[in-house]
Amino acid sequence: MSHSDRSISKRVFTSGSATLGLLLSLCLLAGQAGAQGLFLTVQPSVTNVTPGNPVTFSIGISNASGLLSGLFVTNSFPASAQVLNTGNSGFWSTTTNSDNVTFVFPQQFLAGQVAVLTVTLAPTVTGPFTNTTTVFTGVLPNVSTNI
């Protein structure tokens, strides 16, 4: 992506199809990824990011494999972005620093379980803006996508 491009870049990686309706709806215009039954979608609220205007990334995680524990998700972004808000659909703990948000799921992530996480950012400078989301499990390959 060139430095003059101010829109969100999107690369889509897939290795399977999500079967849950929530994730299918998130997948329509989102980055998506999957590995051995763990699926990730990321949907931005806007297609063009401009300084001072918030963008919310909705992150969907679906477990179509077996029982998982030690699950955590990182959402990395340029250090020039300001974190305005984070949210989640369950018992996730959240840690924020200058260029990423980490969600940790302290319980077991059951087969068939779905989680929805959100990160709202406000870019502060003009230029490229890439958001990378990665799911770590410790037992399955990491799942990652860039928006």
XYZ file of N, CA and C in Angstrom:
441
model
N 0.850 -1.160 0.000
C 0.000 0.000 0.000
C 0.896 1.222 0.000
N 0.595 2.201 -0.840
C 1.416 3.396 -0.920
C 1.097 4.328 0.233
N 2.028 5.240 0.521
C 1.820 6.175 1.618
C 0.753 7.205 1.291
N 0.397 7.361 0.019
C -0.638 8.313 -0.335
C -2.039 7.716 -0.239
N -2.140 6.414 -0.064
C -3.436 5.748 0.044
C -3.977 5.936 1.455
N -5.133 6.591 1.590
C -5.690 6.876 2.907
C -6.873 5.981 3.237
N -7.170 5.038 2.401
C -8.285 4.138 2.681
C -7.774 2.874 3.355
N -8.695 2.124 3.918
C -8.351 0.877 4.584
C -7.975 -0.146 3.537
N -6.839 -0.790 3.716
C -6.487 -1.882 2.813
C -7.176 -3.137 3.314
N -7.520 -4.024 2.407
C -8.220 -5.243 2.808
C -7.583 -6.422 2.107
N -7.148 -7.390 2.875
C -6.679 -8.668 2.358
C -7.532 -9.738 3.007
N -8.005 -10.663 2.228
C -8.884 -11.697 2.750
C -8.187 -13.034 2.663
N -8.142 -13.761 3.778
C -7.554 -15.085 3.846
C -8.647 -16.037 4.312
N -8.854 -17.124 3.615
C -9.843 -18.088 4.063
C -9.297 -19.494 3.925
N -9.703 -20.360 4.829
C -9.361 -21.770 4.695
C -10.561 -22.633 5.037
N -11.725 -22.049 5.028
C -12.943 -22.787 5.341
C -14.096 -21.821 5.351
N -15.290 -22.307 5.608
C -16.440 -21.410 5.663
C -17.095 -21.482 7.026
N -17.446 -20.348 7.579
C -18.129 -20.298 8.874
C -19.574 -20.730 8.686
N -20.106 -21.455 9.643
C -21.469 -21.942 9.533
C -22.443 -21.157 10.380
N -21.982 -20.299 11.224
C -22.872 -19.558 12.101
C -23.334 -18.277 11.426
N -24.626 -17.999 11.503
C -25.223 -16.854 10.839
C -24.582 -15.531 11.199
N -24.232 -15.335 12.468
C -23.611 -14.095 12.881
C -22.324 -13.855 12.129
N -21.481 -14.863 12.042
C -20.209 -14.693 11.362
C -20.388 -14.576 9.868
N -21.380 -15.234 9.303
C -21.625 -15.082 7.868
C -21.992 -13.645 7.539
N -22.802 -13.020 8.391
C -23.166 -11.635 8.128
C -21.971 -10.710 8.299
N -21.079 -10.998 9.237
C -19.881 -10.185 9.412
C -18.908 -10.345 8.256
N -18.943 -11.481 7.562
C -17.981 -11.793 6.512
C -18.220 -11.050 5.204
N -19.398 -10.483 5.003
C -19.749 -9.964 3.695
C -18.713 -9.006 3.123
N -18.279 -8.030 3.860
C -17.284 -7.073 3.371
C -16.077 -7.002 4.291
N -15.816 -8.056 5.035
C -14.792 -8.025 6.066
C -13.591 -8.867 5.690
N -12.503 -8.665 6.441
C -11.392 -9.589 6.375
C -11.793 -10.834 7.121
N -11.367 -11.980 6.646
C -11.733 -13.222 7.315
C -10.585 -14.202 7.241
N -10.549 -15.113 8.191
C -9.505 -16.133 8.226
C -10.027 -17.333 8.992
N -9.396 -18.480 8.794
C -9.802 -19.667 9.528
C -8.685 -20.690 9.557
N -8.655 -21.476 10.604
C -7.665 -22.547 10.729
C -8.256 -23.655 11.577
N -8.401 -24.830 11.014
C -8.838 -26.029 11.730
C -10.046 -25.787 12.621
N -11.043 -25.076 12.121
C -12.270 -24.904 12.868
C -12.349 -23.657 13.726
N -11.349 -22.812 13.726
C -11.399 -21.538 14.439
C -11.483 -20.449 13.371
N -12.543 -19.647 13.414
C -12.778 -18.656 12.369
C -12.758 -17.248 12.944
N -12.245 -16.320 12.158
C -12.086 -14.928 12.546
C -12.625 -14.041 11.441
N -13.452 -13.053 11.794
C -13.872 -12.023 10.854
C -13.622 -10.670 11.499
N -13.296 -9.688 10.677
C -13.119 -8.324 11.160
C -13.846 -7.400 10.187
N -14.763 -6.595 10.718
C -15.577 -5.699 9.907
C -15.362 -4.262 10.364
N -14.810 -3.379 9.500
C -14.689 -1.964 9.870
C -16.025 -1.242 9.679
N -16.265 -0.218 10.482
C -17.512 0.543 10.378
C -17.514 1.516 9.204
N -16.345 1.863 8.699
C -16.222 2.763 7.545
C -15.176 2.197 6.595
N -15.238 2.623 5.334
C -14.248 2.142 4.358
C -13.091 3.115 4.183
N -13.275 4.375 4.549
C -12.194 5.356 4.475
C -11.937 5.914 5.864
N -10.691 5.859 6.285
C -10.296 6.332 7.601
C -9.690 7.722 7.454
N -10.204 8.673 8.231
C -9.671 10.032 8.194
C -9.382 10.486 9.620
N -8.387 11.364 9.789
C -8.017 11.814 11.130
C -9.202 12.400 11.891
N -9.339 11.997 13.160
C -10.370 12.513 14.034
C -11.725 11.844 13.912
N -11.925 11.043 12.871
C -13.206 10.355 12.686
C -13.083 8.912 13.150
N -13.878 8.524 14.134
C -13.769 7.174 14.690
C -14.078 6.074 13.680
N -13.415 4.952 13.855
C -13.703 3.730 13.116
C -13.803 2.607 14.147
N -14.854 1.805 14.046
C -15.042 0.673 14.948
C -14.804 -0.614 14.190
N -13.963 -1.464 14.734
C -13.701 -2.778 14.158
C -14.475 -3.807 14.975
N -15.410 -4.504 14.324
C -16.157 -5.590 14.956
C -15.436 -6.889 14.635
N -15.038 -7.605 15.675
C -14.239 -8.818 15.542
C -15.099 -10.001 15.955
N -15.299 -10.953 15.052
C -16.073 -12.153 15.358
C -15.170 -13.365 15.401
N -15.325 -14.191 16.422
C -14.538 -15.413 16.565
C -15.515 -16.563 16.765
N -15.334 -17.624 15.993
C -16.207 -18.791 16.083
C -15.353 -20.038 16.248
N -15.752 -20.892 17.189
C -15.024 -22.130 17.442
C -15.841 -23.307 16.921
N -15.438 -23.843 15.776
C -16.088 -25.030 15.220
C -15.243 -26.272 15.486
N -14.191 -26.113 16.295
C -13.351 -27.263 16.659
C -13.753 -27.720 18.053
N -12.845 -28.246 18.800
C -13.130 -28.719 20.159
C -12.916 -27.653 21.198
N -12.841 -28.073 22.417
C -12.635 -27.211 23.564
C -11.278 -26.514 23.471
N -11.252 -25.205 23.677
C -10.013 -24.434 23.657
C -9.873 -23.679 24.971
N -8.660 -23.538 25.447
C -8.418 -22.689 26.608
C -7.167 -21.866 26.317
N -6.995 -20.802 27.064
C -5.849 -19.931 26.835
C -6.003 -19.080 25.589
N -7.226 -18.786 25.176
C -7.486 -18.024 23.966
C -7.261 -16.544 24.210
N -6.515 -15.892 23.313
C -6.434 -14.439 23.369
C -6.331 -13.872 21.969
N -6.767 -12.609 21.847
C -6.863 -11.923 20.565
C -6.108 -10.613 20.677
N -5.248 -10.327 19.699
C -4.605 -9.022 19.647
C -5.139 -8.262 18.448
N -5.332 -6.979 18.626
C -5.767 -6.082 17.568
C -4.725 -4.978 17.519
N -3.883 -5.005 16.472
C -2.775 -4.047 16.359
C -3.111 -2.982 15.323
N -2.647 -1.767 15.577
C -2.955 -0.622 14.723
C -1.821 0.388 14.848
N -1.793 1.420 13.988
C -0.730 2.420 14.096
C -0.738 3.112 15.461
N 0.431 3.397 15.976
C 0.549 4.057 17.281
C -0.080 5.447 17.267
N -0.278 6.014 16.086
C -0.889 7.343 15.979
C -2.397 7.321 16.210
N -3.010 6.152 16.316
C -4.450 6.058 16.560
C -4.732 6.090 18.058
N -5.812 6.720 18.421
C -6.230 6.796 19.822
C -7.348 5.788 20.054
N -7.229 4.983 21.124
C -8.275 4.028 21.483
C -9.395 4.796 22.191
N -10.600 4.723 21.636
C -11.748 5.392 22.234
C -12.578 4.450 23.092
N -12.684 3.165 22.654
C -13.546 2.240 23.365
C -13.219 0.807 22.961
N -13.460 -0.123 23.877
C -13.388 -1.553 23.572
C -14.627 -2.207 24.162
N -15.028 -3.327 23.595
C -16.169 -4.042 24.121
C -16.076 -5.516 23.791
N -16.861 -6.318 24.501
C -16.868 -7.752 24.229
C -18.183 -8.357 24.654
N -18.429 -9.568 24.166
C -19.709 -10.240 24.405
C -19.646 -11.257 25.538
N -18.712 -11.110 26.440
C -18.611 -12.113 27.501
C -17.649 -11.712 28.581
N -16.851 -12.682 28.999
C -15.974 -12.514 30.152
C -14.537 -12.188 29.766
N -14.324 -11.541 28.655
C -12.984 -11.209 28.193
C -12.408 -10.076 29.026
N -11.124 -10.174 29.371
C -10.440 -9.037 29.983
C -9.714 -8.301 28.864
N -9.517 -7.013 29.047
C -8.952 -6.181 27.983
C -7.763 -5.393 28.501
N -6.679 -5.381 27.723
C -5.499 -4.572 28.014
C -5.217 -3.711 26.789
N -4.928 -2.441 27.017
C -4.679 -1.506 25.914
C -3.324 -0.836 26.110
N -2.554 -0.702 25.021
C -1.361 0.142 25.052
C -1.337 0.993 23.789
N -0.221 1.592 23.461
C -0.182 2.600 22.402
C -0.485 2.071 21.001
N -0.283 0.782 20.741
C -0.525 0.313 19.383
C -1.243 -1.030 19.300
N -1.862 -1.466 20.387
C -2.692 -2.670 20.296
C -3.626 -2.805 21.494
N -4.650 -3.627 21.258
C -5.589 -4.022 22.303
C -5.505 -5.535 22.377
N -5.407 -6.075 23.584
C -5.385 -7.522 23.769
C -6.606 -7.930 24.585
N -7.349 -8.904 24.047
C -8.491 -9.498 24.749
C -8.058 -10.885 25.204
N -8.301 -11.219 26.460
C -7.964 -12.544 26.991
C -9.249 -13.192 27.490
N -9.493 -14.428 27.053
C -10.665 -15.179 27.497
C -10.208 -16.146 28.573
N -10.535 -15.886 29.846
C -9.995 -16.688 30.941
C -10.653 -18.054 31.115
N -11.753 -18.284 30.438
C -12.462 -19.549 30.569
C -12.187 -20.431 29.354
N -12.783 -21.589 29.344
C -12.668 -22.464 28.182
C -13.608 -21.962 27.098
N -13.119 -21.951 25.861
C -13.902 -21.524 24.700
C -14.463 -22.790 24.077
N -15.751 -23.006 24.254
C -16.384 -24.262 23.883
C -16.614 -24.388 22.382
N -16.694 -25.605 21.895
C -17.054 -25.857 20.502
C -18.423 -25.241 20.253
N -18.568 -24.533 19.152
C -19.816 -23.871 18.805
C -19.971 -22.485 19.402
N -19.056 -22.086 20.260
C -19.144 -20.777 20.902
C -18.722 -19.674 19.940
N -19.368 -18.514 20.051
C -19.077 -17.336 19.242
C -18.776 -16.178 20.173
N -17.784 -15.386 19.840
C -17.470 -14.182 20.606
C -17.451 -12.998 19.652
N -17.948 -11.859 20.127
C -17.902 -10.622 19.352
C -17.168 -9.589 20.198
N -16.101 -9.031 19.636
C -15.283 -8.022 20.297
C -15.336 -6.755 19.454
N -15.185 -5.584 20.068
C -15.133 -4.345 19.301
C -13.985 -3.472 19.787
N -13.400 -2.755 18.841
C -12.364 -1.771 19.134
C -12.718 -0.519 18.336
N -12.862 0.617 19.023
C -13.130 1.883 18.353
C -11.891 2.752 18.478
N -11.403 3.196 17.332
C -10.174 3.992 17.260
C -10.449 5.325 16.576
N -9.634 6.325 16.897
C -9.667 7.608 16.198
C -8.271 7.860 15.642
N -8.085 7.735 14.326
C -6.787 8.058 13.732
C -6.476 9.535 13.982
N -5.205 9.848 14.225
C -4.829 11.227 14.522
C -3.977 11.874 13.436
N -3.508 11.096 12.476
C -2.703 11.639 11.386
C -3.185 11.054 10.060
N -2.854 11.756 8.981
C -3.171 11.286 7.642
C -2.098 10.298 7.202
N -2.495 9.265 6.500
C -1.536 8.281 5.995
C -2.112 6.887 6.049
N -1.294 5.897 5.743
C -1.772 4.512 5.737
C -2.275 4.093 7.117
N -3.307 3.277 7.125
C -3.879 2.794 8.380
C -4.199 1.321 8.198
N -3.435 0.449 8.841
C -3.665 -0.989 8.747
C -3.985 -1.525 10.127
N -5.037 -2.308 10.210
C -5.469 -2.935 11.443
C -5.254 -4.436 11.284
N -4.490 -5.051 12.187
C -4.207 -6.484 12.117
C -4.788 -7.156 13.353
N -5.589 -8.194 13.136
C -6.193 -8.938 14.229
C -5.698 -10.376 14.180
N -5.233 -10.895 15.319
C -4.704 -12.256 15.399
C -5.315 -12.964 16.601
N -5.712 -14.230 16.389
C -6.231 -15.073 17.470
C -5.164 -16.115 17.790
N -4.827 -16.237 19.064
C -3.848 -17.205 19.542
C -4.562 -18.219 20.444
N -4.250 -19.507 20.260
C -4.876 -20.531 21.100
C -3.865 -21.387 21.838
N -2.646 -21.469 21.344
C -1.652 -22.321 21.954
C -1.666 -23.752 21.413
N -2.784 -24.154 20.788
C -2.862 -25.513 20.251
C -3.155 -25.540 18.741
N -3.944 -24.583 18.258
C -4.211 -24.485 16.825
C -3.290 -23.453 16.230
N -3.084 -23.479 14.915
C -2.296 -22.400 14.295
C -2.954 -21.061 14.560
N -2.139 -20.002 14.682
C -2.676 -18.660 14.864
C -3.525 -18.295 13.647
N -4.578 -17.527 13.861
C -5.450 -17.064 12.795
C -5.317 -15.557 12.762
N -5.063 -14.968 11.576
C -4.824 -13.540 11.489
C -5.397 -12.969 10.197
N -5.798 -11.704 10.243
C -6.247 -11.003 9.047
C -5.887 -9.522 9.174
N -5.686 -8.879 8.033
C -5.383 -7.450 7.969
C -6.538 -6.722 7.314
N -6.886 -5.566 7.853
C -7.892 -4.690 7.241
C -7.232 -3.355 7.043
